[in-house]
Amino acid sequence: METATIAQQETNATEKVTSEVNEGVSVGSLPDGQTLQVVVDTGGTGSNPSDPQKRREILSRRPSYRKILNELSSDVRAVPKIEEEEKVEEETLATSSVATVMSSSSIYQTSSGQYIAITQGGAIQLAGPGGEALQGVQALTLPSPTTPQSGATILQYGSQPGDPGQQLLLTSGQVLVQAATGDMPAYQIRSPSSGLPPGVVMAASPGTMHIPQQNAEEATRKREVRLMKNREAARECRKKKKEYVKCLENRVAVLENQNKTLIEELKALKDIYCHKSE
DNA sequence: TCATAAAGTCGTCAACACTA
DNA sequence: TAGTGTTGACGACTTTATGA
């Protein structure tokens, strides 16, 4: 298949390595001793075990892309390690959103790990679990006399940059609570007098629900958190996989160049040797 | 311009790896 | 050992390419 894309080639290669590992031809090894296996498609159907146990045995898991890429990057300076990249990102965040949080007077954490910071000036800032500011959310503080209460804040949010979206008016002391996660996140406005300890915001107030309902909601909430985390993890994993493939392609290019140079060098040396012996 | 196939993207599930 | 992270697999959906 000549028109196959890189992604497909990679997927096919992965499938071949995992499903036909027993027939694999070892052609090289990675720095930590892992064997790199390349299987040539001979057109055969290959073994496709229906037994899940057997299949699982064959599907021996590779080390994570992070590990492999870091191994590969250890001798290629041009390619930054993933951890280093993350560190850079963290540092970038530290100079932006986190600095605001540190100077804020109230910090609340939602059940999904997101942070809501209300600054001294009454501005609200939403940040994800990693400290990243939530996309499309911006806060405006209205200290003018038109504001019903001093320190009231308009929270403006939209799904797209530039999207006017909707606005919420928060009076002083009120907090925004994420009540649902997923594709359609929902937020509730609560007052601190609802019995919640400062700095911690729970999704539901105790004693307001029957126990089974509470358990069901707790289970639902846990599931939503899990799904949200997994969604994010899948995104991250795919990103790493792309980087990994890109890194391998770079490596191939470098090695091909080296190979070419060495062949030319050998040829030149042979010429010199032949001339001398004549 | 439309229909179709191929490729790409995303969310979810499940299984394994890792860690406290 | 429970909780959490990672990643292959799968299906649904979207985007792109191509031929009629």
PDB file of C-alpha atoms (C1' of nucleotides) in Angstrom:
ATOM      1  CA  MET A   1       0.000   0.000   0.000  1.00  0.00           C
ATOM      2  CA  GLU A   2       1.966   2.914  -1.259  1.00  0.00           C
ATOM      3  CA  THR A   3      -0.427   5.623  -0.217  1.00  0.00           C
ATOM      4  CA  ALA A   4      -0.619   4.523   3.370  1.00  0.00           C
ATOM      5  CA  THR A   5      -0.157   7.372   5.813  1.00  0.00           C
ATOM      6  CA  ILE A   6       2.461   7.448   8.512  1.00  0.00           C
ATOM      7  CA  ALA A   7      -0.158   6.922  11.172  1.00  0.00           C
ATOM      8  CA  GLN A   8      -1.505   3.896   9.430  1.00  0.00           C
ATOM      9  CA  GLN A   9       1.944   2.508   8.809  1.00  0.00           C
ATOM     10  CA  GLU A  10       2.700   2.978  12.476  1.00  0.00           C
ATOM     11  CA  THR A  11      -0.523   1.288  13.476  1.00  0.00           C
ATOM     12  CA  ASN A  12       0.098  -1.573  11.110  1.00  0.00           C
ATOM     13  CA  ALA A  13       3.634  -1.934  12.380  1.00  0.00           C
ATOM     14  CA  THR A  14       2.400  -1.978  15.950  1.00  0.00           C
ATOM     15  CA  GLU A  15      -0.192  -4.581  15.141  1.00  0.00           C
ATOM     16  CA  LYS A  16       2.389  -6.712  13.404  1.00  0.00           C
ATOM     17  CA  VAL A  17       4.877  -6.444  16.214  1.00  0.00           C
ATOM     18  CA  THR A  18       2.282  -7.372  18.781  1.00  0.00           C
ATOM     19  CA  SER A  19       0.327 -10.022  16.955  1.00  0.00           C
ATOM     20  CA  GLU A  20       3.166 -11.725  15.159  1.00  0.00           C
ATOM     21  CA  VAL A  21       5.864 -11.268  17.704  1.00  0.00           C
ATOM     22  CA  ASN A  22       6.709 -14.936  17.608  1.00  0.00           C
ATOM     23  CA  GLU A  23       7.631 -14.692  13.970  1.00  0.00           C
ATOM     24  CA  GLY A  24       9.445 -11.403  14.387  1.00  0.00           C
ATOM     25  CA  VAL A  25      12.896 -10.969  12.989  1.00  0.00           C
ATOM     26  CA  SER A  26      15.115  -9.181  15.451  1.00  0.00           C
ATOM     27  CA  VAL A  27      17.148  -6.604  13.627  1.00  0.00           C
ATOM     28  CA  GLY A  28      18.420  -4.394  16.399  1.00  0.00           C
ATOM     29  CA  SER A  29      18.191  -3.414  20.011  1.00  0.00           C
ATOM     30  CA  LEU A  30      17.413  -0.308  21.980  1.00  0.00           C
ATOM     31  CA  PRO A  31      19.852   1.149  24.501  1.00  0.00           C
ATOM     32  CA  ASP A  32      18.293  -0.580  27.510  1.00  0.00           C
ATOM     33  CA  GLY A  33      18.368  -3.943  25.863  1.00  0.00           C
ATOM     34  CA  GLN A  34      14.840  -3.910  24.476  1.00  0.00           C
ATOM     35  CA  THR A  35      14.644  -5.723  21.211  1.00  0.00           C
ATOM     36  CA  LEU A  36      13.409  -3.904  18.185  1.00  0.00           C
ATOM     37  CA  GLN A  37      11.563  -6.305  15.970  1.00  0.00           C
ATOM     38  CA  VAL A  38      10.683  -5.720  12.368  1.00  0.00           C
ATOM     39  CA  VAL A  39       8.311  -8.075  10.643  1.00  0.00           C
ATOM     40  CA  VAL A  40       8.170  -8.266   6.900  1.00  0.00           C
ATOM     41  CA  ASP A  41       4.647  -8.691   5.595  1.00  0.00           C
ATOM     42  CA  THR A  42       4.806 -11.757   3.435  1.00  0.00           C
ATOM     43  CA  GLY A  43       1.152 -11.590   2.569  1.00  0.00           C
ATOM     44  CA  GLY A  44       0.180 -14.376   4.911  1.00  0.00           C
ATOM     45  CA  THR A  45      -2.783 -14.099   7.233  1.00  0.00           C
ATOM     46  CA  GLY A  46      -0.684 -14.638  10.329  1.00  0.00           C
ATOM     47  CA  SER A  47      -1.865 -16.090  13.606  1.00  0.00           C
ATOM     48  CA  ASN A  48      -4.995 -14.546  15.002  1.00  0.00           C
ATOM     49  CA  PRO A  49      -5.690 -16.406  18.224  1.00  0.00           C
ATOM     50  CA  SER A  50      -9.279 -16.324  19.304  1.00  0.00           C
ATOM     51  CA  ASP A  51      -8.381 -17.394  22.838  1.00  0.00           C
ATOM     52  CA  PRO A  52      -8.209 -14.163  24.869  1.00  0.00           C
ATOM     53  CA  GLN A  53      -5.685 -15.635  27.273  1.00  0.00           C
ATOM     54  CA  LYS A  54      -3.337 -16.623  24.481  1.00  0.00           C
ATOM     55  CA  ARG A  55      -3.887 -13.317  22.755  1.00  0.00           C
ATOM     56  CA  ARG A  56      -3.043 -11.479  25.951  1.00  0.00           C
ATOM     57  CA  GLU A  57       0.151 -13.422  26.291  1.00  0.00           C
ATOM     58  CA  ILE A  58       1.153 -12.485  22.789  1.00  0.00           C
ATOM     59  CA  LEU A  59       0.200  -8.876  23.292  1.00  0.00           C
ATOM     60  CA  SER A  60       3.184  -8.212  25.470  1.00  0.00           C
ATOM     61  CA  ARG A  61       3.061  -4.611  26.406  1.00  0.00           C
ATOM     62  CA  ARG A  62       5.735  -2.252  25.238  1.00  0.00           C
ATOM     63  CA  PRO A  63       7.212   0.305  27.594  1.00  0.00           C
ATOM     64  CA  SER A  64       5.428   3.626  27.485  1.00  0.00           C
ATOM     65  CA  TYR A  65       6.158   6.098  24.721  1.00  0.00           C
ATOM     66  CA  ARG A  66       7.580   8.427  27.328  1.00  0.00           C
ATOM     67  CA  LYS A  67      10.182   5.841  28.312  1.00  0.00           C
ATOM     68  CA  ILE A  68      11.029   4.839  24.778  1.00  0.00           C
ATOM     69  CA  LEU A  69      11.225   8.399  23.563  1.00  0.00           C
ATOM     70  CA  ASN A  70      13.389   9.432  26.470  1.00  0.00           C
ATOM     71  CA  GLU A  71      15.708   6.551  25.707  1.00  0.00           C
ATOM     72  CA  LEU A  72      15.854   7.574  22.094  1.00  0.00           C
ATOM     73  CA  SER A  73      16.326  11.214  23.025  1.00  0.00           C
ATOM     74  CA  SER A  74      19.174  10.506  25.398  1.00  0.00           C
ATOM     75  CA  ASP A  75      21.669  10.556  22.559  1.00  0.00           C
ATOM     76  CA  VAL A  76      19.870  12.978  20.289  1.00  0.00           C
ATOM     77  CA  ARG A  77      20.203  16.453  21.716  1.00  0.00           C
ATOM     78  CA  ALA A  78      17.962  18.062  19.152  1.00  0.00           C
ATOM     79  CA  VAL A  79      14.979  16.193  20.504  1.00  0.00           C
ATOM     80  CA  PRO A  80      13.939  17.398  23.941  1.00  0.00           C
ATOM     81  CA  LYS A  81      12.841  14.783  26.409  1.00  0.00           C
ATOM     82  CA  ILE A  82       9.170  14.671  27.205  1.00  0.00           C
ATOM     83  CA  GLU A  83       9.766  15.336  30.873  1.00  0.00           C
ATOM     84  CA  GLU A  84      11.842  18.352  29.968  1.00  0.00           C
ATOM     85  CA  GLU A  85       9.097  19.635  27.745  1.00  0.00           C
ATOM     86  CA  GLU A  86       6.606  19.213  30.540  1.00  0.00           C
ATOM     87  CA  LYS A  87       8.922  21.070  32.873  1.00  0.00           C
ATOM     88  CA  VAL A  88       9.091  23.942  30.417  1.00  0.00           C
ATOM     89  CA  GLU A  89       5.327  23.967  30.216  1.00  0.00           C
ATOM     90  CA  GLU A  90       5.069  23.967  33.983  1.00  0.00           C
ATOM     91  CA  GLU A  91       7.489  26.859  34.197  1.00  0.00           C
ATOM     92  CA  THR A  92       5.461  28.743  31.633  1.00  0.00           C
ATOM     93  CA  LEU A  93       2.353  28.143  33.687  1.00  0.00           C
ATOM     94  CA  ALA A  94       4.131  29.206  36.826  1.00  0.00           C
ATOM     95  CA  THR A  95       4.738  32.597  35.326  1.00  0.00           C
ATOM     96  CA  SER A  96       1.180  33.012  34.179  1.00  0.00           C
ATOM     97  CA  SER A  97      -1.844  31.497  35.816  1.00  0.00           C
ATOM     98  CA  VAL A  98      -0.301  30.094  38.972  1.00  0.00           C
ATOM     99  CA  ALA A  99       1.132  33.462  39.932  1.00  0.00           C
ATOM    100  CA  THR A 100      -2.394  34.826  39.950  1.00  0.00           C
ATOM    101  CA  VAL A 101      -3.579  32.004  42.166  1.00  0.00           C
ATOM    102  CA  MET A 102      -0.820  32.598  44.653  1.00  0.00           C
ATOM    103  CA  SER A 103      -1.797  36.208  45.074  1.00  0.00           C
ATOM    104  CA  SER A 104      -5.492  35.463  45.376  1.00  0.00           C
ATOM    105  CA  SER A 105      -7.407  35.697  48.577  1.00  0.00           C
ATOM    106  CA  SER A 106      -9.575  32.578  48.089  1.00  0.00           C
ATOM    107  CA  ILE A 107      -8.828  29.387  46.268  1.00  0.00           C
ATOM    108  CA  TYR A 108     -11.445  26.713  45.720  1.00  0.00           C
ATOM    109  CA  GLN A 109     -11.014  23.323  44.227  1.00  0.00           C
ATOM    110  CA  THR A 110     -13.828  21.570  42.425  1.00  0.00           C
ATOM    111  CA  SER A 111     -14.498  17.889  42.729  1.00  0.00           C
ATOM    112  CA  SER A 112     -12.745  17.320  39.430  1.00  0.00           C
ATOM    113  CA  GLY A 113      -9.597  19.002  40.584  1.00  0.00           C
ATOM    114  CA  GLN A 114     -10.068  22.308  38.869  1.00  0.00           C
ATOM    115  CA  TYR A 115      -9.181  25.448  40.755  1.00  0.00           C
ATOM    116  CA  ILE A 116     -11.228  28.583  41.094  1.00  0.00           C
ATOM    117  CA  ALA A 117      -9.327  31.507  42.464  1.00  0.00           C
ATOM    118  CA  ILE A 118     -10.978  34.716  43.563  1.00  0.00           C
ATOM    119  CA  THR A 119      -8.410  37.453  43.702  1.00  0.00           C
ATOM    120  CA  GLN A 120      -8.269  40.398  46.041  1.00  0.00           C
ATOM    121  CA  GLY A 121      -9.844  42.503  43.351  1.00  0.00           C
ATOM    122  CA  GLY A 122     -12.732  40.104  43.015  1.00  0.00           C
ATOM    123  CA  ALA A 123     -11.610  38.600  39.747  1.00  0.00           C
ATOM    124  CA  ILE A 124     -12.314  34.938  39.258  1.00  0.00           C
ATOM    125  CA  GLN A 125      -9.831  32.696  37.595  1.00  0.00           C
ATOM    126  CA  LEU A 126     -10.487  29.104  36.637  1.00  0.00           C
ATOM    127  CA  ALA A 127      -7.609  26.718  36.218  1.00  0.00           C
ATOM    128  CA  GLY A 128      -7.393  23.075  35.344  1.00  0.00           C
ATOM    129  CA  PRO A 129      -5.844  20.418  37.586  1.00  0.00           C
ATOM    130  CA  GLY A 130      -2.456  21.079  36.046  1.00  0.00           C
ATOM    131  CA  GLY A 131      -2.751  24.794  36.595  1.00  0.00           C
ATOM    132  CA  GLU A 132      -3.778  25.615  33.053  1.00  0.00           C
ATOM    133  CA  ALA A 133      -6.356  28.314  32.700  1.00  0.00           C
ATOM    134  CA  LEU A 134      -9.674  27.113  31.383  1.00  0.00           C
ATOM    135  CA  GLN A 135     -10.182  27.970  27.783  1.00  0.00           C
ATOM    136  CA  GLY A 136     -12.804  30.529  26.960  1.00  0.00           C
ATOM    137  CA  VAL A 137     -13.305  31.728  30.506  1.00  0.00           C
ATOM    138  CA  GLN A 138     -12.585  35.251  31.496  1.00  0.00           C
ATOM    139  CA  ALA A 139     -13.554  37.314  34.466  1.00  0.00           C
ATOM    140  CA  LEU A 140     -14.400  40.950  34.784  1.00  0.00           C
ATOM    141  CA  THR A 141     -14.604  42.820  38.035  1.00  0.00           C
ATOM    142  CA  LEU A 142     -17.150  45.570  38.300  1.00  0.00           C
ATOM    143  CA  PRO A 143     -16.229  48.020  41.033  1.00  0.00           C
ATOM    144  CA  SER A 144     -18.520  50.669  39.581  1.00  0.00           C
ATOM    145  CA  PRO A 145     -21.674  51.927  41.378  1.00  0.00           C
ATOM    146  CA  THR A 146     -23.798  50.073  38.833  1.00  0.00           C
ATOM    147  CA  THR A 147     -22.807  46.859  40.518  1.00  0.00           C
ATOM    148  CA  PRO A 148     -25.496  45.682  42.951  1.00  0.00           C
ATOM    149  CA  GLN A 149     -22.893  44.758  45.543  1.00  0.00           C
ATOM    150  CA  SER A 150     -19.368  45.914  45.814  1.00  0.00           C
ATOM    151  CA  GLY A 151     -16.884  43.348  44.659  1.00  0.00           C
ATOM    152  CA  ALA A 152     -19.378  41.616  42.425  1.00  0.00           C
ATOM    153  CA  THR A 153     -17.874  39.806  39.507  1.00  0.00           C
ATOM    154  CA  ILE A 154     -19.137  39.001  36.059  1.00  0.00           C
ATOM    155  CA  LEU A 155     -17.885  35.641  34.915  1.00  0.00           C
ATOM    156  CA  GLN A 156     -17.929  35.430  31.185  1.00  0.00           C
ATOM    157  CA  TYR A 157     -17.508  32.149  29.438  1.00  0.00           C
ATOM    158  CA  GLY A 158     -17.708  30.817  25.926  1.00  0.00           C
ATOM    159  CA  SER A 159     -16.748  27.659  24.131  1.00  0.00           C
ATOM    160  CA  GLN A 160     -14.773  29.391  21.411  1.00  0.00           C
ATOM    161  CA  PRO A 161     -12.269  32.200  21.539  1.00  0.00           C
ATOM    162  CA  GLY A 162     -14.156  35.308  20.608  1.00  0.00           C
ATOM    163  CA  ASP A 163     -17.454  33.678  21.400  1.00  0.00           C
ATOM    164  CA  PRO A 164     -19.399  36.100  23.575  1.00  0.00           C
ATOM    165  CA  GLY A 165     -20.887  33.107  25.374  1.00  0.00           C
ATOM    166  CA  GLN A 166     -22.803  33.710  28.598  1.00  0.00           C
ATOM    167  CA  GLN A 167     -22.283  35.747  31.704  1.00  0.00           C
ATOM    168  CA  LEU A 168     -22.764  35.048  35.385  1.00  0.00           C
ATOM    169  CA  LEU A 169     -22.976  37.712  38.032  1.00  0.00           C
ATOM    170  CA  LEU A 170     -21.327  36.675  41.268  1.00  0.00           C
ATOM    171  CA  THR A 171     -21.726  38.833  44.310  1.00  0.00           C
ATOM    172  CA  SER A 172     -19.004  39.049  46.893  1.00  0.00           C
ATOM    173  CA  GLY A 173     -18.541  35.847  48.783  1.00  0.00           C
ATOM    174  CA  GLN A 174     -20.262  33.671  46.250  1.00  0.00           C
ATOM    175  CA  VAL A 175     -18.331  30.883  44.661  1.00  0.00           C
ATOM    176  CA  LEU A 176     -18.675  28.951  41.464  1.00  0.00           C
ATOM    177  CA  VAL A 177     -18.853  25.196  41.818  1.00  0.00           C
ATOM    178  CA  GLN A 178     -18.490  22.720  39.023  1.00  0.00           C
ATOM    179  CA  ALA A 179     -21.480  20.431  39.310  1.00  0.00           C
ATOM    180  CA  ALA A 180     -20.873  18.248  36.298  1.00  0.00           C
ATOM    181  CA  THR A 181     -17.996  17.398  34.056  1.00  0.00           C
ATOM    182  CA  GLY A 182     -17.603  16.073  30.560  1.00  0.00           C
ATOM    183  CA  ASP A 183     -18.502  17.727  27.318  1.00  0.00           C
ATOM    184  CA  MET A 184     -21.171  19.851  28.925  1.00  0.00           C
ATOM    185  CA  PRO A 185     -19.714  21.070  32.192  1.00  0.00           C
ATOM    186  CA  ALA A 186     -22.196  22.638  34.570  1.00  0.00           C
ATOM    187  CA  TYR A 187     -21.459  25.093  37.319  1.00  0.00           C
ATOM    188  CA  GLN A 188     -23.392  26.076  40.410  1.00  0.00           C
ATOM    189  CA  ILE A 189     -23.130  29.293  42.354  1.00  0.00           C
ATOM    190  CA  ARG A 190     -22.967  28.754  46.098  1.00  0.00           C
ATOM    191  CA  SER A 191     -22.406  30.937  49.062  1.00  0.00           C
ATOM    192  CA  PRO A 192     -19.726  30.043  51.605  1.00  0.00           C
ATOM    193  CA  SER A 193     -22.347  30.015  54.342  1.00  0.00           C
ATOM    194  CA  SER A 194     -23.559  26.645  53.094  1.00  0.00           C
ATOM    195  CA  GLY A 195     -21.297  24.982  55.613  1.00  0.00           C
ATOM    196  CA  LEU A 196     -18.408  24.217  53.353  1.00  0.00           C
ATOM    197  CA  PRO A 197     -14.930  24.702  54.736  1.00  0.00           C
ATOM    198  CA  PRO A 198     -12.961  27.440  53.058  1.00  0.00           C
ATOM    199  CA  GLY A 199     -10.743  26.236  50.307  1.00  0.00           C
ATOM    200  CA  VAL A 200     -12.692  23.063  49.645  1.00  0.00           C
ATOM    201  CA  VAL A 201     -15.849  22.826  47.586  1.00  0.00           C
ATOM    202  CA  MET A 202     -17.863  19.651  47.470  1.00  0.00           C
ATOM    203  CA  ALA A 203     -20.307  18.761  44.726  1.00  0.00           C
ATOM    204  CA  ALA A 204     -23.205  18.135  47.052  1.00  0.00           C
ATOM    205  CA  SER A 205     -24.186  19.381  50.464  1.00  0.00           C
ATOM    206  CA  PRO A 206     -24.376  16.649  53.127  1.00  0.00           C
ATOM    207  CA  GLY A 207     -27.711  15.766  54.551  1.00  0.00           C
ATOM    208  CA  THR A 208     -29.747  17.033  51.652  1.00  0.00           C
ATOM    209  CA  MET A 209     -30.090  13.689  49.899  1.00  0.00           C
ATOM    210  CA  HIS A 210     -31.066  10.163  50.709  1.00  0.00           C
ATOM    211  CA  ILE A 211     -28.161   7.767  51.113  1.00  0.00           C
ATOM    212  CA  PRO A 212     -28.821   5.622  47.972  1.00  0.00           C
ATOM    213  CA  GLN A 213     -29.188   8.730  45.893  1.00  0.00           C
ATOM    214  CA  GLN A 214     -26.018  10.086  47.426  1.00  0.00           C
ATOM    215  CA  ASN A 215     -24.192   6.881  46.587  1.00  0.00           C
ATOM    216  CA  ALA A 216     -25.508   6.923  43.067  1.00  0.00           C
ATOM    217  CA  GLU A 217     -24.449  10.508  42.591  1.00  0.00           C
ATOM    218  CA  GLU A 218     -21.071   9.756  44.110  1.00  0.00           C
ATOM    219  CA  ALA A 219     -20.628   6.846  41.714  1.00  0.00           C
ATOM    220  CA  THR A 220     -21.691   8.997  38.809  1.00  0.00           C
ATOM    221  CA  ARG A 221     -19.340  11.730  39.868  1.00  0.00           C
ATOM    222  CA  LYS A 222     -16.445   9.266  40.202  1.00  0.00           C
ATOM    223  CA  ARG A 223     -17.195   7.859  36.803  1.00  0.00           C
ATOM    224  CA  GLU A 224     -17.294  11.300  35.268  1.00  0.00           C
ATOM    225  CA  VAL A 225     -13.989  12.193  36.856  1.00  0.00           C
ATOM    226  CA  ARG A 226     -12.490   8.960  35.658  1.00  0.00           C
ATOM    227  CA  LEU A 227     -13.787   9.483  32.135  1.00  0.00           C
ATOM    228  CA  MET A 228     -12.541  13.035  32.066  1.00  0.00           C
ATOM    229  CA  LYS A 229      -9.101  11.967  33.242  1.00  0.00           C
ATOM    230  CA  ASN A 230      -8.982   9.137  30.759  1.00  0.00           C
ATOM    231  CA  ARG A 231     -10.079  11.439  27.972  1.00  0.00           C
ATOM    232  CA  GLU A 232      -7.248  13.756  28.837  1.00  0.00           C
ATOM    233  CA  ALA A 233      -4.841  10.830  29.174  1.00  0.00           C
ATOM    234  CA  ALA A 234      -5.818   9.472  25.775  1.00  0.00           C
ATOM    235  CA  ARG A 235      -5.206  12.879  24.267  1.00  0.00           C
ATOM    236  CA  GLU A 236      -1.827  13.055  25.934  1.00  0.00           C
ATOM    237  CA  CYS A 237      -0.958   9.522  24.905  1.00  0.00           C
ATOM    238  CA  ARG A 238      -1.759  10.241  21.273  1.00  0.00           C
ATOM    239  CA  LYS A 239       0.314  13.357  21.417  1.00  0.00           C
ATOM    240  CA  LYS A 240       3.243  11.360  22.786  1.00  0.00           C
ATOM    241  CA  LYS A 241       2.742   8.687  20.193  1.00  0.00           C
ATOM    242  CA  LYS A 242       2.986  11.299  17.451  1.00  0.00           C
ATOM    243  CA  GLU A 243       6.152  12.679  19.004  1.00  0.00           C
ATOM    244  CA  TYR A 244       7.525   9.170  19.273  1.00  0.00           C
ATOM    245  CA  VAL A 245       6.842   8.461  15.597  1.00  0.00           C
ATOM    246  CA  LYS A 246       8.336  11.810  14.636  1.00  0.00           C
ATOM    247  CA  CYS A 247      11.399  11.017  16.707  1.00  0.00           C
ATOM    248  CA  LEU A 248      11.783   7.638  15.020  1.00  0.00           C
ATOM    249  CA  GLU A 249      11.479   9.250  11.618  1.00  0.00           C
ATOM    250  CA  ASN A 250      14.170  11.763  12.532  1.00  0.00           C
ATOM    251  CA  ARG A 251      16.332   8.930  13.724  1.00  0.00           C
ATOM    252  CA  VAL A 252      15.859   7.055  10.479  1.00  0.00           C
ATOM    253  CA  ALA A 253      16.833  10.147   8.520  1.00  0.00           C
ATOM    254  CA  VAL A 254      19.956  10.656  10.626  1.00  0.00           C
ATOM    255  CA  LEU A 255      20.993   7.023  10.331  1.00  0.00           C
ATOM    256  CA  GLU A 256      20.402   7.019   6.592  1.00  0.00           C
ATOM    257  CA  ASN A 257      22.631  10.063   6.279  1.00  0.00           C
ATOM    258  CA  GLN A 258      25.289   8.435   8.407  1.00  0.00           C
ATOM    259  CA  ASN A 259      25.079   5.302   6.351  1.00  0.00           C
ATOM    260  CA  LYS A 260      25.443   7.270   3.158  1.00  0.00           C
ATOM    261  CA  THR A 261      28.460   9.145   4.503  1.00  0.00           C
ATOM    262  CA  LEU A 262      30.138   5.961   5.676  1.00  0.00           C
ATOM    263  CA  ILE A 263      29.610   4.276   2.322  1.00  0.00           C
ATOM    264  CA  GLU A 264      31.159   7.228   0.537  1.00  0.00           C
ATOM    265  CA  GLU A 265      34.046   7.238   2.996  1.00  0.00           C
ATOM    266  CA  LEU A 266      34.621   3.546   2.441  1.00  0.00           C
ATOM    267  CA  LYS A 267      34.536   4.042  -1.282  1.00  0.00           C
ATOM    268  CA  ALA A 268      37.118   6.830  -1.070  1.00  0.00           C
ATOM    269  CA  LEU A 269      39.400   4.747   1.125  1.00  0.00           C
ATOM    270  CA  LYS A 270      39.125   1.846  -1.264  1.00  0.00           C
ATOM    271  CA  ASP A 271      40.103   4.115  -4.149  1.00  0.00           C
ATOM    272  CA  ILE A 272      43.130   5.368  -2.248  1.00  0.00           C
ATOM    273  CA  TYR A 273      44.152   1.824  -1.369  1.00  0.00           C
ATOM    274  CA  CYS A 274      43.803   0.686  -4.974  1.00  0.00           C
ATOM    275  CA  HIS A 275      45.899   3.557  -6.305  1.00  0.00           C
ATOM    276  CA  LYS A 276      48.627   2.875  -3.767  1.00  0.00           C
ATOM    277  CA  SER A 277      48.790  -0.805  -4.546  1.00  0.00           C
ATOM    278  CA  GLU A 278      49.133  -0.153  -8.300  1.00  0.00           C
TER     279      GLU A 278
ATOM    280  C1'  DT B   1     -21.722  18.748  -7.506  1.00  0.00           C
ATOM    281  C1'  DC B   2     -22.445  14.491  -5.372  1.00  0.00           C
ATOM    282  C1'  DA B   3     -21.297   9.875  -3.640  1.00  0.00           C
ATOM    283  C1'  DT B   4     -17.997   7.055  -1.802  1.00  0.00           C
ATOM    284  C1'  DA B   5     -13.764   5.470   0.210  1.00  0.00           C
ATOM    285  C1'  DA B   6      -9.905   6.437   2.913  1.00  0.00           C
ATOM    286  C1'  DA B   7      -7.768   8.796   6.498  1.00  0.00           C
ATOM    287  C1'  DG B   8      -7.929  11.281  10.714  1.00  0.00           C
ATOM    288  C1'  DT B   9      -9.767  12.351  15.308  1.00  0.00           C
ATOM    289  C1'  DC B  10     -11.960  11.506  19.547  1.00  0.00           C
ATOM    290  C1'  DG B  11     -14.106   9.169  23.496  1.00  0.00           C
ATOM    291  C1'  DT B  12     -14.498   4.983  25.824  1.00  0.00           C
ATOM    292  C1'  DC B  13     -13.301   0.457  27.578  1.00  0.00           C
ATOM    293  C1'  DA B  14     -10.228  -2.874  29.221  1.00  0.00           C
ATOM    294  C1'  DA B  15      -5.944  -4.638  30.561  1.00  0.00           C
ATOM    295  C1'  DC B  16      -1.592  -3.993  32.245  1.00  0.00           C
ATOM    296  C1'  DA B  17       2.094  -1.141  34.798  1.00  0.00           C
ATOM    297  C1'  DC B  18       3.358   1.375  38.561  1.00  0.00           C
ATOM    298  C1'  DT B  19       3.277   3.262  43.177  1.00  0.00           C
ATOM    299  C1'  DA B  20       2.082   4.384  47.924  1.00  0.00           C
TER     300       DA B  20
ATOM    301  C1'  DT C   1      -3.644  -4.301  47.303  1.00  0.00           C
ATOM    302  C1'  DA C   2      -6.243  -0.355  45.853  1.00  0.00           C
ATOM    303  C1'  DG C   3      -5.863   3.583  43.163  1.00  0.00           C
ATOM    304  C1'  DT C   4      -4.145   5.729  39.226  1.00  0.00           C
ATOM    305  C1'  DG C   5      -1.589   6.215  34.846  1.00  0.00           C
ATOM    306  C1'  DT C   6      -0.760   4.352  30.196  1.00  0.00           C
ATOM    307  C1'  DT C   7      -1.993   2.557  25.942  1.00  0.00           C
ATOM    308  C1'  DG C   8      -4.082  -0.866  22.438  1.00  0.00           C
ATOM    309  C1'  DA C   9      -8.473  -1.653  20.471  1.00  0.00           C
ATOM    310  C1'  DC C  10     -12.859  -0.358  18.918  1.00  0.00           C
ATOM    311  C1'  DG C  11     -16.677   2.320  17.202  1.00  0.00           C
ATOM    312  C1'  DA C  12     -18.621   6.741  15.917  1.00  0.00           C
ATOM    313  C1'  DC C  13     -17.980  10.811  13.707  1.00  0.00           C
ATOM    314  C1'  DT C  14     -15.544  14.264  10.723  1.00  0.00           C
ATOM    315  C1'  DT C  15     -12.526  15.602   7.077  1.00  0.00           C
ATOM    316  C1'  DT C  16     -10.265  14.922   2.752  1.00  0.00           C
ATOM    317  C1'  DA C  17      -9.455  12.938  -1.726  1.00  0.00           C
ATOM    318  C1'  DT C  18     -11.194  11.103  -5.890  1.00  0.00           C
ATOM    319  C1'  DG C  19     -13.971   9.500  -9.603  1.00  0.00           C
ATOM    320  C1'  DA C  20     -18.432   9.837 -12.064  1.00  0.00           C
TER     321       DA C  20
END
